[in-house]
Amino acid sequence: MPEIGEVARIVHYLHIHLVGKTLAVIKAQHDENVFGKVGTSAAEFEKALTGKKVVGARQQGKYFWLVMSSPPHPLFHFGMAGWWKIRNHETAYYKPSKHDESTWPPKYWKFTLQTAEPPKSEHAFVDSRRFARIRLIDCAAEEMRNVSPLKENGPDPVIDKDILTEEWLVQKLQTKHVPVKALLLDQANISGIGNWVGDELLLDAKIHPEQYSNTLTPAQMKQLHKSIHYVCSTAVELRAESDKFPETWLFKHRWGKGKKDDPQRLPNGEKIKFLTVGGRTSAIIPSIQKKTGDVKADLHGSSEENEGSDEDEEAIPKKAKKAARKNQKAKDEDEPETDGKPAKPAAAKSKKRAVKDEEEPEAKPAPEDEPPPSKRAKAKPKAESNGIPKTEANGAKASKLSKRRAKEADSAPPKTNQPQEQETEEPSRRRRAERVSYAGM
């Protein structure tokens, strides 16, 4: 996600290529996430800005906006993957575009604009993940920071140094009981600090990211205040040009996570570890960022080792996680739950059943609520050496069948000793014989 330094880079380019020029042509394609979720539409955006002059470009944290010759003023937030492109000029520095820039408009564009004055400048706002937001703020230019959403955001560490003082920060830290990195990532507290900036300034302050904010010592809070201003100011002044960042910064060495050929160490040999804080992956140096107070993971039964050890902050390796999941899955398959109680493994059941069949000749009768035969597994009843069915249920069935056959035999007419040919004679011949016998009576 673009943070305070990356947004400052775009504002810099806007001052060079857009401020002081009139917007002659604007084309926008509606995106319900980018425009609609903040009460704007592509058509409204086109109508509000076409023909107006851009008189300024400003920033607060991760937000930036264009100051127009008259309201409304467009306010932008890049979200996770948004960016501002200028035709024939590379605005990105440490993350070059993966898409072919020979075609215009670029892929994932949300709006494009073209200036009237020569040399004409073409711009495009792009966002592949659709988390960016584009608003129209209808207020005086000097009131932009006093209306939503800017007024709900905390002070900017670079432009609001008179607000973000050491006393202000101490009060903020002491009145909240959250991991210090989670506090820094919350834009309602401080604007512009994102994941990598937060890791950088916590390393500079030698503070563990999971430690609760209200457990920091006065010396730690004092140093954290200095680190916030140092890291944020450096990122903005260098316009996020990572090649110019200090060699000791995590930014230049952290991106090899998960790659076998990357040592993931600082130039001085310090090993980089990763853990999750505030829902984000954090890079830390365990030997420097030691725990000096309550840490959320420890209070919830973490199995981490002592402070400062290599294993202390290390996230579980992917292979170990995969093996653990595989073992758990195998265990779950071997021990399925039946009526809330774990059943015994299938192999053990089969073996026990075989032994039971040998030791116990009589089996328990089937339950009365047994499912229909069509849904039960088909199996022939086992018989003893004398041919009698083994189970009592089968014995009852055999007895019932014998009684039915005996009853049918009693009701059947007696058999005669006539030859087979007589039984098969034609019906007409039998009827004539019967009439003759009746006539003789």
Coordinates of C-alpha atoms in Angstrom, one line a residue:
M1 CA 0.0 0.0 0.0
P2 CA 1.3 3.5 -0.9
E3 CA 2.2 5.3 2.3
I4 CA 3.3 8.8 3.3
G5 CA 6.5 8.7 1.2
E6 CA 4.8 7.3 -2.0
V7 CA 1.9 9.8 -1.8
A8 CA 4.4 12.7 -1.4
R9 CA 6.1 11.4 -4.6
I10 CA 2.9 11.7 -6.6
V11 CA 2.1 15.2 -5.2
H12 CA 5.6 16.2 -6.4
Y13 CA 4.8 15.0 -9.9
L14 CA 1.4 16.7 -9.9
H15 CA 3.1 20.1 -9.1
I16 CA 5.4 19.6 -12.1
H17 CA 2.9 18.3 -14.7
L18 CA -0.6 19.4 -13.7
V19 CA -0.8 22.4 -11.3
G20 CA -1.5 25.6 -13.2
K21 CA -3.1 23.9 -16.2
T22 CA -6.7 23.5 -17.3
L23 CA -8.4 20.1 -17.6
A24 CA -9.6 20.0 -21.2
V25 CA -10.7 16.3 -21.5
I26 CA -11.7 14.0 -18.7
K27 CA -12.9 10.4 -19.2
A28 CA -14.0 8.2 -16.3
Q29 CA -15.5 4.7 -16.2
H30 CA -17.7 4.0 -13.3
D31 CA -16.5 1.6 -10.6
E32 CA -19.0 1.0 -7.8
N33 CA -16.1 0.4 -5.3
V34 CA -13.8 3.2 -6.3
F35 CA -16.5 5.9 -6.9
G36 CA -19.8 4.5 -5.6
K37 CA -18.8 3.5 -2.1
V38 CA -18.0 7.1 -1.3
G39 CA -21.0 8.7 -2.9
T40 CA -19.5 9.7 -6.3
S41 CA -20.0 8.6 -9.8
A42 CA -17.8 8.7 -12.9
A43 CA -20.3 11.0 -14.7
E44 CA -20.3 13.4 -11.7
F45 CA -16.5 13.4 -11.7
E46 CA -16.3 14.3 -15.4
K47 CA -18.8 17.1 -15.1
A48 CA -17.3 18.6 -12.0
L49 CA -13.8 18.9 -13.3
T50 CA -13.9 19.4 -17.0
G51 CA -12.8 22.9 -18.0
K52 CA -11.5 23.8 -14.5
K53 CA -8.0 24.9 -13.7
V54 CA -5.8 23.0 -11.2
V55 CA -4.3 25.6 -8.8
G56 CA -2.7 23.3 -6.3
A57 CA -2.0 19.7 -5.0
R58 CA -1.8 18.8 -1.3
Q59 CA -1.5 15.9 1.0
Q60 CA -2.4 14.6 4.5
G61 CA -0.9 11.2 5.2
K62 CA -2.2 8.7 2.7
Y63 CA -4.8 11.2 1.2
F64 CA -4.0 13.8 -1.5
W65 CA -6.2 16.2 -3.4
L66 CA -6.2 18.7 -6.2
V67 CA -7.2 22.3 -5.4
M68 CA -9.4 23.4 -8.2
S69 CA -10.3 26.9 -9.3
S70 CA -13.7 26.4 -7.7
P71 CA -15.3 23.6 -5.7
P72 CA -15.7 20.7 -5.6
H73 CA -12.2 19.4 -5.2
P74 CA -11.2 15.8 -6.0
L75 CA -9.8 13.8 -3.0
F76 CA -7.9 10.6 -3.6
H77 CA -6.8 7.5 -1.7
F78 CA -4.7 4.8 -3.3
G79 CA -6.0 1.9 -1.2
M80 CA -3.8 -1.2 -1.6
A81 CA -2.7 -0.9 -5.2
G82 CA -3.8 2.4 -6.7
W83 CA -1.4 4.7 -8.5
W84 CA -1.2 7.8 -10.6
K85 CA 0.4 7.5 -14.0
I86 CA 1.7 10.2 -16.4
R87 CA 2.2 9.4 -20.0
N88 CA 5.8 9.2 -21.0
H89 CA 6.9 9.7 -17.4
E90 CA 7.6 6.9 -14.9
T91 CA 6.1 8.0 -11.6
A92 CA 6.9 4.7 -9.7
Y93 CA 10.4 4.3 -8.4
Y94 CA 11.1 1.2 -6.4
K95 CA 8.2 -0.8 -8.0
P96 CA 8.3 -0.5 -11.8
S97 CA 5.1 -1.1 -13.7
K98 CA 4.6 -4.7 -14.9
H99 CA 2.3 -3.6 -17.7
D100 CA 3.1 -2.4 -21.2
E101 CA 3.2 1.4 -21.2
S102 CA 3.1 1.7 -25.0
T103 CA -0.7 1.6 -24.9
W104 CA -2.9 4.3 -23.4
P105 CA -5.0 4.4 -21.3
P106 CA -3.1 1.9 -19.1
K107 CA -4.7 -1.2 -17.8
Y108 CA -7.1 -0.9 -14.8
W109 CA -7.6 2.8 -15.4
K110 CA -10.5 4.5 -13.5
F111 CA -10.2 8.0 -15.1
T112 CA -7.9 9.8 -17.6
L113 CA -7.4 13.5 -18.1
Q114 CA -5.6 15.7 -20.6
T115 CA -4.6 19.3 -20.1
A116 CA -5.4 22.1 -22.5
E117 CA -2.1 24.1 -22.4
P118 CA 0.9 22.9 -24.3
P119 CA 2.8 20.8 -23.8
K120 CA -0.2 18.7 -23.2
S121 CA 0.0 16.3 -20.3
E122 CA -2.0 13.0 -20.1
H123 CA -2.7 11.4 -16.7
A124 CA -4.4 8.3 -15.5
F125 CA -5.6 6.9 -12.1
V126 CA -5.3 3.1 -12.0
D127 CA -6.2 0.5 -9.5
S128 CA -6.1 -3.3 -10.1
R129 CA -7.6 -4.3 -6.7
R130 CA -10.4 -1.6 -6.5
F131 CA -9.6 -0.5 -2.9
A132 CA -8.8 3.0 -4.0
R133 CA -11.4 5.8 -3.3
I134 CA -12.2 8.9 -5.4
R135 CA -14.4 11.6 -3.8
L136 CA -15.6 15.1 -4.7
I137 CA -15.5 17.5 -1.7
D138 CA -17.7 20.5 -2.0
C139 CA -16.1 23.0 0.3
A140 CA -13.7 25.9 0.2
A141 CA -10.1 24.8 -0.5
E142 CA -8.9 26.0 2.9
E143 CA -11.5 23.9 4.7
M144 CA -10.6 20.5 3.1
R145 CA -8.9 19.2 6.3
N146 CA -11.9 20.3 8.4
V147 CA -14.4 18.0 6.6
S148 CA -14.8 14.3 6.4
P149 CA -12.9 12.1 5.9
L150 CA -9.8 14.2 6.6
K151 CA -11.0 15.6 9.9
E152 CA -11.3 12.0 11.3
N153 CA -7.7 11.3 10.5
G154 CA -4.8 12.1 12.9
P155 CA -2.1 14.6 12.3
D156 CA 0.5 14.2 9.5
P157 CA 4.0 13.7 11.0
V158 CA 5.6 16.0 8.4
I159 CA 3.1 18.9 8.0
D160 CA 1.7 18.8 11.5
K161 CA 4.8 18.8 13.6
D162 CA 3.4 21.5 15.8
I163 CA 0.5 19.1 16.7
L164 CA 2.4 15.8 16.9
T165 CA 4.5 16.8 19.8
E166 CA 6.2 14.6 22.4
E167 CA 3.5 15.5 25.0
W168 CA 0.7 14.7 22.5
L169 CA 2.2 11.3 21.7
V170 CA 2.8 10.4 25.3
Q171 CA -0.9 11.1 26.1
K172 CA -2.0 9.0 23.1
L173 CA 0.2 6.1 24.1
Q174 CA -0.8 6.1 27.7
T175 CA -4.5 6.3 27.1
K176 CA -4.6 3.2 24.9
H177 CA -4.0 -0.4 25.7
V178 CA -3.1 -1.9 22.3
P179 CA 0.1 -3.2 20.6
V180 CA 2.1 -0.1 19.7
K181 CA 2.3 -1.0 16.0
A182 CA -1.5 -1.4 15.8
L183 CA -1.8 2.1 17.3
L184 CA 0.6 3.5 14.7
L185 CA -1.2 1.9 11.8
D186 CA -4.6 3.4 12.9
Q187 CA -5.0 6.5 10.7
A188 CA -7.3 8.0 13.3
N189 CA -4.2 8.4 15.5
I190 CA -1.5 9.4 13.1
S191 CA -1.9 9.9 9.3
G192 CA 0.4 8.3 6.8
I193 CA 2.1 5.5 8.7
G194 CA 1.7 2.2 7.0
N195 CA 3.3 -1.2 7.4
W196 CA 6.8 -0.6 6.2
V197 CA 7.1 2.9 7.7
G198 CA 5.8 1.5 11.1
D199 CA 8.4 -1.3 11.1
E200 CA 11.1 1.2 10.2
L201 CA 10.4 3.7 13.0
L202 CA 9.9 0.9 15.6
L203 CA 13.3 -0.5 14.7
D204 CA 14.8 3.0 15.0
A205 CA 13.2 3.4 18.4
K206 CA 14.2 -0.2 19.5
I207 CA 10.7 -1.1 20.5
H208 CA 9.0 -4.4 20.1
P209 CA 5.8 -4.0 17.8
E210 CA 3.7 -6.2 20.0
Q211 CA 4.3 -4.4 23.3
Y212 CA 1.3 -2.6 24.7
S213 CA 1.5 1.2 24.1
N214 CA 0.8 2.1 27.8
T215 CA 3.7 -0.1 29.0
L216 CA 6.4 1.9 27.3
T217 CA 8.8 3.7 29.5
P218 CA 9.3 7.5 29.3
A219 CA 12.6 7.0 27.5
Q220 CA 11.0 4.7 24.9
M221 CA 8.1 7.2 24.3
K222 CA 10.6 10.0 23.8
Q223 CA 12.6 8.0 21.4
L224 CA 9.5 6.9 19.5
H225 CA 8.5 10.5 19.0
K226 CA 12.0 11.2 17.4
S227 CA 11.8 8.1 15.3
I228 CA 8.4 8.9 13.9
H229 CA 9.5 12.3 12.7
Y230 CA 12.9 11.0 11.4
V231 CA 11.5 8.1 9.3
C232 CA 8.5 9.9 8.0
S233 CA 10.4 13.1 7.1
T234 CA 13.2 11.1 5.4
A235 CA 10.7 9.1 3.3
V236 CA 8.9 12.3 2.2
E237 CA 12.1 14.2 1.4
L238 CA 13.5 11.3 -0.7
R239 CA 10.1 10.8 -2.3
A240 CA 10.2 7.1 -1.5
E241 CA 13.3 6.6 -3.7
S242 CA 14.5 3.4 -2.0
D243 CA 18.0 3.6 -3.5
K244 CA 18.5 6.7 -1.4
F245 CA 17.3 5.1 1.9
P246 CA 19.9 4.4 4.6
E247 CA 21.5 1.0 4.2
T248 CA 20.5 0.2 7.8
W249 CA 16.8 0.5 7.0
L250 CA 14.7 -2.7 6.9
F251 CA 13.1 -1.6 3.6
K252 CA 16.2 -2.5 1.6
H253 CA 16.4 -6.0 3.0
R254 CA 13.0 -7.2 4.1
W255 CA 11.4 -8.1 0.7
G256 CA 13.2 -11.5 0.4
K257 CA 10.8 -13.2 2.8
G258 CA 10.3 -16.8 1.8
K259 CA 13.1 -16.8 -0.8
K260 CA 15.8 -19.5 -0.2
D261 CA 18.6 -17.4 -1.8
D262 CA 17.9 -14.3 0.4
P263 CA 19.8 -14.1 3.7
Q264 CA 17.2 -11.7 5.1
R265 CA 19.8 -9.9 7.2
L266 CA 20.9 -6.4 7.7
P267 CA 24.4 -5.4 6.5
N268 CA 25.7 -5.8 10.0
G269 CA 24.5 -9.4 10.1
E270 CA 21.4 -8.9 12.2
K271 CA 18.8 -11.5 11.3
I272 CA 15.3 -10.2 10.2
K273 CA 12.3 -12.1 11.6
F274 CA 8.7 -11.8 10.8
L275 CA 5.5 -11.9 12.9
T276 CA 1.9 -10.7 12.5
V277 CA 0.8 -7.6 14.4
G278 CA -2.4 -5.7 13.8
G279 CA -3.2 -8.1 11.0
R280 CA -0.1 -7.2 9.1
T281 CA 3.3 -8.9 8.6
S282 CA 5.9 -7.1 10.7
A283 CA 9.7 -7.3 10.1
I284 CA 11.8 -7.0 13.3
I285 CA 15.3 -7.5 14.6
P286 CA 14.8 -9.6 17.8
S287 CA 18.3 -8.8 19.2
I288 CA 17.4 -5.0 19.1
Q289 CA 13.7 -4.9 19.6
K290 CA 13.3 -6.6 23.0
K291 CA 10.3 -6.8 25.1
T292 CA 10.3 -4.5 28.1
G293 CA 6.6 -4.7 29.1
D294 CA 3.4 -6.7 28.5
V295 CA 3.2 -8.2 25.1
K296 CA -0.1 -9.4 23.6
A297 CA 1.3 -12.8 22.5
D298 CA 2.7 -13.6 25.9
L299 CA -0.4 -12.7 27.7
H300 CA -2.4 -15.1 25.5
G301 CA -0.2 -18.1 26.2
S302 CA 2.4 -17.7 23.4
S303 CA 5.1 -20.4 23.3
E304 CA 7.8 -18.0 22.4
E305 CA 11.2 -18.2 24.1
N306 CA 12.9 -15.6 26.3
E307 CA 13.3 -12.1 25.1
G308 CA 15.8 -11.3 22.4
S309 CA 16.4 -14.9 21.3
D310 CA 16.4 -15.8 17.7
E311 CA 13.3 -17.9 18.2
D312 CA 11.5 -15.2 20.1
E313 CA 9.8 -13.4 17.2
E314 CA 10.3 -15.9 14.4
A315 CA 7.1 -16.9 12.6
I316 CA 6.6 -20.6 12.3
P317 CA 8.3 -21.8 9.1
K318 CA 6.0 -22.7 6.2
K319 CA 7.2 -26.4 6.2
A320 CA 6.5 -26.7 9.9
K321 CA 3.1 -25.3 9.5
K322 CA 2.3 -27.6 6.6
A323 CA 3.6 -30.6 8.6
A324 CA 1.5 -29.6 11.6
R325 CA -1.6 -29.3 9.5
K326 CA -1.0 -32.6 7.8
N327 CA -0.5 -34.4 11.2
Q328 CA -3.7 -32.8 12.6
K329 CA -5.6 -33.8 9.5
A330 CA -4.4 -37.4 9.8
K331 CA -5.3 -37.4 13.5
D332 CA -8.8 -36.0 12.7
E333 CA -9.3 -38.8 10.1
D334 CA -8.2 -41.5 12.5
E335 CA -10.4 -40.2 15.3
P336 CA -13.8 -39.1 13.9
E337 CA -16.3 -38.0 16.4
T338 CA -19.4 -40.1 17.1
D339 CA -22.1 -38.7 19.4
G340 CA -19.6 -36.2 20.7
K341 CA -17.0 -38.9 21.6
P342 CA -13.9 -39.7 19.6
A343 CA -14.0 -43.1 18.0
K344 CA -11.2 -45.5 17.9
P345 CA -9.1 -46.0 14.7
A346 CA -10.6 -48.1 12.0
A347 CA -7.7 -50.6 12.0
A348 CA -8.1 -51.2 15.8
K349 CA -11.9 -51.6 15.4
S350 CA -11.5 -54.3 12.7
K351 CA -8.9 -56.2 14.8
K352 CA -11.1 -56.0 17.9
R353 CA -14.2 -57.1 16.0
A354 CA -12.4 -60.2 14.7
V355 CA -11.3 -61.2 18.2
K356 CA -14.8 -60.6 19.5
D357 CA -16.3 -62.8 16.9
E358 CA -14.0 -65.6 17.9
E359 CA -14.7 -65.2 21.6
E360 CA -18.4 -64.4 21.6
P361 CA -20.6 -66.8 19.5
E362 CA -23.7 -64.7 20.2
A363 CA -24.0 -61.2 18.9
K364 CA -26.3 -58.5 20.3
P365 CA -29.7 -58.1 18.7
A366 CA -30.0 -55.3 16.2
P367 CA -31.6 -52.1 17.6
E368 CA -35.3 -51.5 16.9
D369 CA -34.6 -48.2 15.2
E370 CA -32.1 -49.7 12.8
P371 CA -32.3 -48.0 9.3
P372 CA -34.1 -49.9 6.5
P373 CA -32.2 -52.8 4.9
S374 CA -31.7 -50.9 1.7
K375 CA -29.5 -48.4 3.6
R376 CA -27.6 -50.9 5.6
A377 CA -24.5 -52.7 4.4
K378 CA -25.3 -56.1 2.9
A379 CA -23.7 -58.9 4.9
K380 CA -24.5 -62.6 5.2
P381 CA -25.1 -63.9 8.7
K382 CA -22.3 -66.0 10.1
A383 CA -23.4 -69.6 10.8
E384 CA -22.2 -72.1 13.4
S385 CA -21.0 -75.6 12.6
N386 CA -24.6 -77.0 13.0
G387 CA -26.0 -74.7 10.3
I388 CA -28.1 -72.6 12.7
P389 CA -28.0 -68.8 12.2
K390 CA -25.7 -67.1 14.6
T391 CA -27.8 -64.1 15.6
E392 CA -31.1 -64.4 17.4
A393 CA -32.7 -62.0 14.9
N394 CA -31.9 -64.5 12.1
G395 CA -33.2 -67.4 14.2
A396 CA -36.5 -65.6 14.7
K397 CA -36.8 -65.0 11.0
A398 CA -36.1 -68.7 10.2
S399 CA -38.7 -69.8 12.7
K400 CA -41.4 -67.5 11.3
L401 CA -40.6 -68.8 7.8
S402 CA -41.0 -72.4 8.9
K403 CA -44.4 -71.7 10.5
R404 CA -45.7 -70.0 7.3
R405 CA -44.6 -72.9 5.1
A406 CA -46.3 -75.4 7.5
K407 CA -49.6 -73.4 7.4
E408 CA -49.5 -73.3 3.6
A409 CA -48.9 -77.1 3.5
D410 CA -52.0 -77.7 5.7
S411 CA -54.3 -75.6 3.5
A412 CA -53.1 -77.1 0.2
P413 CA -55.2 -79.9 -1.5
P414 CA -53.9 -83.4 -1.2
K415 CA -51.7 -84.7 -3.9
T416 CA -52.8 -87.4 -6.3
N417 CA -50.8 -90.3 -7.9
Q418 CA -51.9 -89.5 -11.4
P419 CA -49.2 -89.6 -14.1
Q420 CA -47.6 -86.4 -15.2
E421 CA -49.4 -86.6 -18.6
Q422 CA -52.7 -86.4 -16.9
E423 CA -51.8 -83.3 -15.1
T424 CA -50.8 -81.6 -18.3
E425 CA -53.9 -82.6 -20.4
E426 CA -55.8 -79.9 -22.2
P427 CA -58.4 -77.9 -20.2
S428 CA -61.3 -78.8 -22.7
R429 CA -60.7 -82.5 -22.2
R430 CA -60.8 -82.1 -18.4
R431 CA -64.1 -80.2 -18.6
R432 CA -65.7 -83.0 -20.8
A433 CA -64.7 -85.6 -18.3
E434 CA -66.2 -83.6 -15.5
R435 CA -69.5 -83.3 -17.3
V436 CA -69.7 -87.0 -17.9
S437 CA -69.1 -87.8 -14.3
Y438 CA -71.8 -85.4 -13.2
A439 CA -74.3 -86.8 -15.7
G440 CA -73.8 -90.3 -14.3
M441 CA -74.7 -89.3 -10.7

